[in-house]
PDB file of C-alpha atoms in Angstrom:
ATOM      1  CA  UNK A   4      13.142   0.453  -5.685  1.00 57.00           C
ATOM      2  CA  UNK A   5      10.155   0.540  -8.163  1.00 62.00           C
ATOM      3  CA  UNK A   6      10.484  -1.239 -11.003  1.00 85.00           C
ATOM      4  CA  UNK A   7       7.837   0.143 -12.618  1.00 93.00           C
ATOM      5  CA  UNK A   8       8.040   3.603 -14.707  1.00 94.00           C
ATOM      6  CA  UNK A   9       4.483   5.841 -14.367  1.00 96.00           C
ATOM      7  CA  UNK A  10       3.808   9.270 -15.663  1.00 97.00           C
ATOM      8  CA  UNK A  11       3.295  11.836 -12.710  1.00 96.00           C
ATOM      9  CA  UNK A  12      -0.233  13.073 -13.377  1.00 97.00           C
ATOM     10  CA  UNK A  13      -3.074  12.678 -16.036  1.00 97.00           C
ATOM     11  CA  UNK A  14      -6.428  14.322 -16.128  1.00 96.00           C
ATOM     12  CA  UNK A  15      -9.680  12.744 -17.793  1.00 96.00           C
ATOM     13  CA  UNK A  16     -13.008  14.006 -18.313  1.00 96.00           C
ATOM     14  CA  UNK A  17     -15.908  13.390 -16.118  1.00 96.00           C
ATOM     15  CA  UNK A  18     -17.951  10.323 -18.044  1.00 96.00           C
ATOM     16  CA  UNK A  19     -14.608   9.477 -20.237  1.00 96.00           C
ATOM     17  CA  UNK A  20     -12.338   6.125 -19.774  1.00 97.00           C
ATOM     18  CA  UNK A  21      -9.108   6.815 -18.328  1.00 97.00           C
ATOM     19  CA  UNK A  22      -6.302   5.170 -19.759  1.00 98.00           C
ATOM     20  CA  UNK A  23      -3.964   4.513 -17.042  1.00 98.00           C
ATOM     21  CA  UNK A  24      -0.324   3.561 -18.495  1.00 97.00           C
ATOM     22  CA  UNK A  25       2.532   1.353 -17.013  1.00 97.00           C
ATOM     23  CA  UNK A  26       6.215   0.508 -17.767  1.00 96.00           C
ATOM     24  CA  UNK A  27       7.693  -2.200 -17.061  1.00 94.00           C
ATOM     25  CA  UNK A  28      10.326  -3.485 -18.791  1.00 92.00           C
ATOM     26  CA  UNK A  29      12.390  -5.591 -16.511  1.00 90.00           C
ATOM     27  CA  UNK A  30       9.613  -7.516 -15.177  1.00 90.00           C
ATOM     28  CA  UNK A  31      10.426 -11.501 -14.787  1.00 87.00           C
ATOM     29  CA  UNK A  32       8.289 -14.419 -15.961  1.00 85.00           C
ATOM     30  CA  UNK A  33       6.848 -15.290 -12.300  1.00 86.00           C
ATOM     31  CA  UNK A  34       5.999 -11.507 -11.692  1.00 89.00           C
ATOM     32  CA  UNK A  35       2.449  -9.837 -11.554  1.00 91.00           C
ATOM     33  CA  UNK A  36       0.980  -6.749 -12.492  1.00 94.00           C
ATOM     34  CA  UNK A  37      -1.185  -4.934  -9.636  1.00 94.00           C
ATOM     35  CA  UNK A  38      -2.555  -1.653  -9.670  1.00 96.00           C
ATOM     36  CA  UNK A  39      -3.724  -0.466  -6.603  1.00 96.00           C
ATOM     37  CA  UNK A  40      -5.170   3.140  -5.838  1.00 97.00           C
ATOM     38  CA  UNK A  41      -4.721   6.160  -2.919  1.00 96.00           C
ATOM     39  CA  UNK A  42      -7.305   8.129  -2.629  1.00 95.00           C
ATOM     40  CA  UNK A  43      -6.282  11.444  -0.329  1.00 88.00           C
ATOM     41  CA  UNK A  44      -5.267  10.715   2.904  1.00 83.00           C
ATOM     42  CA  UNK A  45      -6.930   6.975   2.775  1.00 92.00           C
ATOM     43  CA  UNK A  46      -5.277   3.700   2.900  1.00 94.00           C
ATOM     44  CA  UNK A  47      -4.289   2.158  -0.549  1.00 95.00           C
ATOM     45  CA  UNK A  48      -7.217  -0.013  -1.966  1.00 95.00           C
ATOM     46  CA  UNK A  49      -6.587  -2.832  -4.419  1.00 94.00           C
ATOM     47  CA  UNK A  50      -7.926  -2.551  -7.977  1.00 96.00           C
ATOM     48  CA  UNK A  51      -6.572  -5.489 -10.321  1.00 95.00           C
ATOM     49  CA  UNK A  52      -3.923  -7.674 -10.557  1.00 93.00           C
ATOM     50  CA  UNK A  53      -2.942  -9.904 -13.605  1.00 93.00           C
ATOM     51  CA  UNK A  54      -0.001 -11.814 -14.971  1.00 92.00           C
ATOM     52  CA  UNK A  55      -0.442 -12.676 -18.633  1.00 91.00           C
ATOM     53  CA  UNK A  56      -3.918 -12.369 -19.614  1.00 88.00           C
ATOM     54  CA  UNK A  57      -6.029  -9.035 -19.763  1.00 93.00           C
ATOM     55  CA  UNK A  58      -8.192  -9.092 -16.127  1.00 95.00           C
ATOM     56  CA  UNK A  59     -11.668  -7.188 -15.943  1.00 97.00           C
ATOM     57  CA  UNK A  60     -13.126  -6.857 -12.539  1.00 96.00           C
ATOM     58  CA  UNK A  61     -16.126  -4.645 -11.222  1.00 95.00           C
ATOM     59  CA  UNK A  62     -13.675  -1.506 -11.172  1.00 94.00           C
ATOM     60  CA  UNK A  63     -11.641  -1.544 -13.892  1.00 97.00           C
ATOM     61  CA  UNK A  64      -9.474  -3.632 -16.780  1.00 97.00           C
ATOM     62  CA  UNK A  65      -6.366  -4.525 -17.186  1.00 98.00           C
ATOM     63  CA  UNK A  66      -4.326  -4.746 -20.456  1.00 97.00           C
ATOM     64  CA  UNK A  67      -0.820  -6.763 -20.727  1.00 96.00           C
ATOM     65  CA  UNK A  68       1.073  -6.140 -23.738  1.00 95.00           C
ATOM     66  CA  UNK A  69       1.994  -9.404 -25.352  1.00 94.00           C
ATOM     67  CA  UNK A  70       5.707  -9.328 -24.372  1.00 93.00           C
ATOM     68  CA  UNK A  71       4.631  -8.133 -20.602  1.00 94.00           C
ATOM     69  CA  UNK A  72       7.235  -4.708 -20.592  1.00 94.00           C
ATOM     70  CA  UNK A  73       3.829  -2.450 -20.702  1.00 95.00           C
ATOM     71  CA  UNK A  74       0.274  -2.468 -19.208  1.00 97.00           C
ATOM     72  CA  UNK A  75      -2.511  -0.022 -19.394  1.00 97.00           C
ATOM     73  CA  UNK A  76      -5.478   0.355 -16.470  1.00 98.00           C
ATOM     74  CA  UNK A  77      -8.904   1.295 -17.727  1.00 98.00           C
ATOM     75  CA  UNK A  78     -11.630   3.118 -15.593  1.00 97.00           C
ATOM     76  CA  UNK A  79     -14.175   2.784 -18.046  1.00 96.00           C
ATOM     77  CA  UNK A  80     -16.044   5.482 -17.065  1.00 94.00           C
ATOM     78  CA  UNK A  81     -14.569   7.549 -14.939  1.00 95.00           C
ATOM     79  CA  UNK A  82     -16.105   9.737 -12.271  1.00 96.00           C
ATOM     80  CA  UNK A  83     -14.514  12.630  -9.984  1.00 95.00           C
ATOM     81  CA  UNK A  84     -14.550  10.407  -6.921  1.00 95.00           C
ATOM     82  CA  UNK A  85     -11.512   8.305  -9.090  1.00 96.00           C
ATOM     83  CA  UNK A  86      -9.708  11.238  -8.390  1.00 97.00           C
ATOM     84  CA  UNK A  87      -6.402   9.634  -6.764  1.00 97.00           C
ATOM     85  CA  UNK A  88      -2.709   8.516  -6.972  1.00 96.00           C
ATOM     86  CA  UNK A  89      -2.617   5.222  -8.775  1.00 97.00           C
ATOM     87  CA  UNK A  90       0.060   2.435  -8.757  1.00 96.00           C
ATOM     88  CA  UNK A  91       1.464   0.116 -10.758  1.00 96.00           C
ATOM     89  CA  UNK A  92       3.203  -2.589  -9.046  1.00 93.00           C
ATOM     90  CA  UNK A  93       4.849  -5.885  -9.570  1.00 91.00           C
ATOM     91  CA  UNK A  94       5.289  -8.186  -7.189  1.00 87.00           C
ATOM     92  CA  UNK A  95       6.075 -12.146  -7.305  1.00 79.00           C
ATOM     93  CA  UNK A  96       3.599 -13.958  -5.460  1.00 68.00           C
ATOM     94  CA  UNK A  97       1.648 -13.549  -2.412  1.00 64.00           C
ATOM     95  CA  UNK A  98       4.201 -13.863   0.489  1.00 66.00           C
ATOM     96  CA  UNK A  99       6.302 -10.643  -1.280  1.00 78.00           C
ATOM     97  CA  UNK A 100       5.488  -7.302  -0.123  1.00 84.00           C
ATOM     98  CA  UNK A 101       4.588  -4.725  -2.310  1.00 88.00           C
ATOM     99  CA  UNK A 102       6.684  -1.443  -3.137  1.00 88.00           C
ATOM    100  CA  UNK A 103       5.172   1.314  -4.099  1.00 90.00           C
ATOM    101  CA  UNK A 104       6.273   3.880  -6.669  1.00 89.00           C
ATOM    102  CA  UNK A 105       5.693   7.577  -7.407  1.00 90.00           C
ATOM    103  CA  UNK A 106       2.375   6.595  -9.100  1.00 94.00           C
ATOM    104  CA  UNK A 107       0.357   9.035 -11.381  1.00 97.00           C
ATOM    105  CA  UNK A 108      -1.809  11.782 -10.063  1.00 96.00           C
ATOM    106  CA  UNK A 109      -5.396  11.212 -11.854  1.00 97.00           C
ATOM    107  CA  UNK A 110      -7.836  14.065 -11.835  1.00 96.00           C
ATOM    108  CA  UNK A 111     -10.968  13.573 -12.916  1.00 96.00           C
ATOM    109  CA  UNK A 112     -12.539  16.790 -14.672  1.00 94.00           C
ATOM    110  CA  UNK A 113     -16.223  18.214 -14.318  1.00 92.00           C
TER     111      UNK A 113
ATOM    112  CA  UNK B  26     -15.996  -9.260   7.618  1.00 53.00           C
ATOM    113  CA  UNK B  27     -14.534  -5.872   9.251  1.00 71.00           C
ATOM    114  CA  UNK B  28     -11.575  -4.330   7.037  1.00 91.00           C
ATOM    115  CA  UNK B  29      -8.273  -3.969   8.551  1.00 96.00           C
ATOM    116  CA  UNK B  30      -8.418  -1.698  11.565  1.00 96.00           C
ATOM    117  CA  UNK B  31      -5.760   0.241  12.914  1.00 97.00           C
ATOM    118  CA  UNK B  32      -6.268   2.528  15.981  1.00 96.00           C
ATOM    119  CA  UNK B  33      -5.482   4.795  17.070  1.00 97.00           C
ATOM    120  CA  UNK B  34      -6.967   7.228  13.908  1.00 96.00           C
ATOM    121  CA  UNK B  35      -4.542   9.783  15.267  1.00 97.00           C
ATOM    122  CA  UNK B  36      -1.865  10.038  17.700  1.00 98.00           C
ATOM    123  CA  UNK B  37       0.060  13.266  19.264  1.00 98.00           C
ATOM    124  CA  UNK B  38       3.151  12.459  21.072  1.00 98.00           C
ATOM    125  CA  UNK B  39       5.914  14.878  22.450  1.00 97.00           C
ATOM    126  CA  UNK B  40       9.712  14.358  21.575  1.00 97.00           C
ATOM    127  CA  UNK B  41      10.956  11.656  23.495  1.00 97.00           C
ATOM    128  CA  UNK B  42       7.845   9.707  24.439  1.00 98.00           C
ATOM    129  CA  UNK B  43       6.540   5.888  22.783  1.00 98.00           C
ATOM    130  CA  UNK B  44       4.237   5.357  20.614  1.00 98.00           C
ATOM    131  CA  UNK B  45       2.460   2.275  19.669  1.00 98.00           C
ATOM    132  CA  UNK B  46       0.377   1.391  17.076  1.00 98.00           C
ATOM    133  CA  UNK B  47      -1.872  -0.811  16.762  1.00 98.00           C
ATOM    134  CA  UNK B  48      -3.182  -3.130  13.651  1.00 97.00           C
ATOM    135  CA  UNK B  49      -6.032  -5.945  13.800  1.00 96.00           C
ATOM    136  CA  UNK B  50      -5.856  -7.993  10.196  1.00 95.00           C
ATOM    137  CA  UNK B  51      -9.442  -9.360   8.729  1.00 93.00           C
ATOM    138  CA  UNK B  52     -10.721 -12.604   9.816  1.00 90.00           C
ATOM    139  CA  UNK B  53      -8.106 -15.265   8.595  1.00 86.00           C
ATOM    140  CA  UNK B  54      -5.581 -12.878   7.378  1.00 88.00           C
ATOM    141  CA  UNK B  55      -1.886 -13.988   8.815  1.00 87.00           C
ATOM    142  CA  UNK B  56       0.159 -11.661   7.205  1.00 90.00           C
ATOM    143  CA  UNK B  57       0.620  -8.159   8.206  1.00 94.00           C
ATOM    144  CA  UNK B  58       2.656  -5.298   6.456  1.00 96.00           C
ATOM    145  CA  UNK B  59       3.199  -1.564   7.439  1.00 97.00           C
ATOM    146  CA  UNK B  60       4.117   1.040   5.508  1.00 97.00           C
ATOM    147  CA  UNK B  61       5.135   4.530   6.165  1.00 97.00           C
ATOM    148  CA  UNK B  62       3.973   7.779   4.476  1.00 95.00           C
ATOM    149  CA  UNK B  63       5.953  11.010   4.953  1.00 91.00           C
ATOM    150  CA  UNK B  64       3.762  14.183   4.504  1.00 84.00           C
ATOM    151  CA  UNK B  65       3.603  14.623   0.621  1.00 81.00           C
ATOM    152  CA  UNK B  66       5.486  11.335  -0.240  1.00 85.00           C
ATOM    153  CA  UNK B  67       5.226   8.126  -1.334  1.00 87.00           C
ATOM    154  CA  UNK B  68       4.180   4.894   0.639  1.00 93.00           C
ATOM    155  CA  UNK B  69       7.759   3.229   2.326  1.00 95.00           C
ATOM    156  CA  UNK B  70       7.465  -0.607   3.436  1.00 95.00           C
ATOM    157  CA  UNK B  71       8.656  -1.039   6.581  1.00 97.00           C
ATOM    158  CA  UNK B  72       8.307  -4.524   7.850  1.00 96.00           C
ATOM    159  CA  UNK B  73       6.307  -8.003   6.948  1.00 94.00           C
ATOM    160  CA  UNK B  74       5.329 -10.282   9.713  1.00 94.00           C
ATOM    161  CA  UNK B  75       3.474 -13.585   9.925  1.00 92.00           C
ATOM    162  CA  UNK B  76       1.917 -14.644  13.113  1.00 90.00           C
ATOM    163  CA  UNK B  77       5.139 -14.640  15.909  1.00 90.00           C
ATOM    164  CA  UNK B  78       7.887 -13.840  12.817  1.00 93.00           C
ATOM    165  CA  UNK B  79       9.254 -11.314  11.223  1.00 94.00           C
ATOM    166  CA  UNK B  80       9.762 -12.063   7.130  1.00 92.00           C
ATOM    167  CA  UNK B  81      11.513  -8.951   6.096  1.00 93.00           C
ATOM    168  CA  UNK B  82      12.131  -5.823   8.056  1.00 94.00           C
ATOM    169  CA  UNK B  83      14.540  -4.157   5.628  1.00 94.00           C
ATOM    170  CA  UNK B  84      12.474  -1.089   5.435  1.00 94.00           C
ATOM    171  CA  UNK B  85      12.793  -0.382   8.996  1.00 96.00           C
ATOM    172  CA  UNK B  86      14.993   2.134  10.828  1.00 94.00           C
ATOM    173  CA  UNK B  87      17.727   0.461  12.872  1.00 89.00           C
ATOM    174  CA  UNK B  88      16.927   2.187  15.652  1.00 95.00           C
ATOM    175  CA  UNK B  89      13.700   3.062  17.954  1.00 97.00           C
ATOM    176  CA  UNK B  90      11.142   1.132  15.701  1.00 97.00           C
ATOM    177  CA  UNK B  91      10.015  -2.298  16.565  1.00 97.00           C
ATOM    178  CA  UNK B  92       7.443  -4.548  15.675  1.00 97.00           C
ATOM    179  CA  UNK B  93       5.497  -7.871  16.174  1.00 96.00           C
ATOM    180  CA  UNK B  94       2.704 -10.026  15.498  1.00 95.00           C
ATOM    181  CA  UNK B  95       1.437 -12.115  18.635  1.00 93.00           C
ATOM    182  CA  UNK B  96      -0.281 -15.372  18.034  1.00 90.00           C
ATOM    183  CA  UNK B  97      -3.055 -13.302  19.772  1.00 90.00           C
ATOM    184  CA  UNK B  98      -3.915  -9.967  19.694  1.00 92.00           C
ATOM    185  CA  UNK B  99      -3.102  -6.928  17.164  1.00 95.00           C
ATOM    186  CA  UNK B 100       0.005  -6.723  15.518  1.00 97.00           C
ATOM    187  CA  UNK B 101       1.965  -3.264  17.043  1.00 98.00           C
ATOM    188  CA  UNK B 102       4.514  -1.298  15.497  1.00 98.00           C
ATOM    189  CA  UNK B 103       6.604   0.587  17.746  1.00 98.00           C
ATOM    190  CA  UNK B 104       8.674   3.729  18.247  1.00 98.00           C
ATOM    191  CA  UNK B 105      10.512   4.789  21.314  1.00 97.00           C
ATOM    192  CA  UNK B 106      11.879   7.983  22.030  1.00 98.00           C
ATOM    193  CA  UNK B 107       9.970   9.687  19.009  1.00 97.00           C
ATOM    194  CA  UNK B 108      11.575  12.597  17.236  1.00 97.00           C
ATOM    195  CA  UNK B 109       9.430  15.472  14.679  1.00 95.00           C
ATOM    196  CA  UNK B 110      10.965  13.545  11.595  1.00 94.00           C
ATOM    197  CA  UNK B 111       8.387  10.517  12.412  1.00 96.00           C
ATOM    198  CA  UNK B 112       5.400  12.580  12.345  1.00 96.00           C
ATOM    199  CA  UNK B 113       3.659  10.398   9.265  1.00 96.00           C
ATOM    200  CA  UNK B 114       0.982   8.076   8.422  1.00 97.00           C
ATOM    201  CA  UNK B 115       1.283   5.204   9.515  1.00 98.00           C
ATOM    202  CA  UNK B 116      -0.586   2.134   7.178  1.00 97.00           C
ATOM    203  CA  UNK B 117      -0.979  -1.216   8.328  1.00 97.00           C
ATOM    204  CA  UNK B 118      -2.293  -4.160   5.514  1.00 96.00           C
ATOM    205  CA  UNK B 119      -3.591  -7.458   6.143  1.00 94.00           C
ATOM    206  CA  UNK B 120      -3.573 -10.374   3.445  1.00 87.00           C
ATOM    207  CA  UNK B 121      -4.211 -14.352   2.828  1.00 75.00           C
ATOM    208  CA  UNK B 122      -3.868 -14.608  -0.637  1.00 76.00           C
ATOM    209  CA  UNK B 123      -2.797 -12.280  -3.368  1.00 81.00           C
ATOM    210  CA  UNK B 124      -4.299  -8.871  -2.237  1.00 86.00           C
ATOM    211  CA  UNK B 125      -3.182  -6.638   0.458  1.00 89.00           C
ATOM    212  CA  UNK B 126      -5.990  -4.955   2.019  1.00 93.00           C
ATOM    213  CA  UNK B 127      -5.143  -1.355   4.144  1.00 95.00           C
ATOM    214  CA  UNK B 128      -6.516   0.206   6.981  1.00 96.00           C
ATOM    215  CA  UNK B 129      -7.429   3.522   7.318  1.00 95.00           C
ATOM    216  CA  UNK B 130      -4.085   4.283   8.756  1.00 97.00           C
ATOM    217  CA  UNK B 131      -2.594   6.217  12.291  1.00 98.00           C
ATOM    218  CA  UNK B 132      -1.896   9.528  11.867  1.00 97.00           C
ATOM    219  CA  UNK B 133       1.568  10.334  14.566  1.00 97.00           C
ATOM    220  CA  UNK B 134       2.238  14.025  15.195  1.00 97.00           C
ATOM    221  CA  UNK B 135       4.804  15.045  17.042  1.00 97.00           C
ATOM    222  CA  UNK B 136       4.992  17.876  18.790  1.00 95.00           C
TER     223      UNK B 136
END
């Protein structure tokens, strides 16, 4: 099972950061944060991963509340090709696979 | 560096027949996962393999489905005897360190 909590579907305006929020509360010291995304009917592609620190890539940040429970991912400026299910995952280390929640439903607005 | 390919991009089998899919990792990659997606649902795991092992299959059915990971050659996930209820997408991920990369994924209908 998931141990992460999402909410089923968000929209954001075209141009606007979308504030992507995460739950979870049970997660254990050795345990990372990965968000990855599913755009229709494509594989899942990896966005950002992160275990204590906040994490900026090329796509997007990542925000760790100080006591872990909660994270937020940030499209800074989002565009209608975001449009997609996004995940919240956490996962142990590299040899553990990855289970995938419900996610939340992003659509991105004109 | 190609992604992770998987072919076929779709599949039609009737009831009763095999299918096999088929999933080439990127270039250095020696783990593969697959995952199943049911039309409108989420993404199931279904099995982990390294190169000749099997780390955790607990995600897939007891029966029919099979895979494996030859120290050459694609990794193949297979399902004998295939019934409507495994008509899904099929996604196959490759990965080295701490990202999974996905293929594109094998679309099985069955008729």
């Amino acid at each position: 099972d998931a141990k992460t909590t999402q909410p089923p579907s968000m929209d954001c305006a075209e141009g606007r950061a979308a504030n992507l929020p995460c739950n979870h509360s049970t997660i254990s010291g050795n345990e990372y944060v990965y968000w990855y995304r599913q755009i229709h009917s494509q594989g899942p592609q990896y966005i950002i991963h992160g275990l204590k620190n906040n994490e900026t890539n090329e796509m997007a940040s990542l925000i760790i509340t100080e006591d872990r429970k909660s994270s937020t991912l940030i499209l800074p400026h989002a565009t209608l090709r975001d449009t997609a299910v996004y995940y919240c995952i956490v996962r142990v280390d590299r040899d553990d696979k990855i289970i995938f929640g419900k996610g939340t439903r992003l659509h991105i607005l004109p | 560096n190609a992604g992770v390919m998987q072919n076929p991009r779709h599949l039609v089998r009737r009831r009763g027949q095999e299918a096999r899919l088929r999933c080439s990792p990127m270039k250095g990659h020696s783990h593969v996962y697959w995952y199943r997606q049911l039309p409108e649902e989420g993404l199931k795991f279904m099995v982990y393999l390294q190169k000749e092992n099997i780390i955790d299959e607990s995600g897939m059915p007891k029966e029919r489905f099979s895979a494996e990971f030859p120290k050459e050659g694609p990794s193949i996930l297979r399902i004998q005897q295939v019934v409507r209820g495994d008509s899904a997408a099929y996604f196959c991920a490759s990965s080295r360190d701490e990202k999974l990369f996905f293929g594109s994924g094998t679309q099985l209908s069955v008729l």
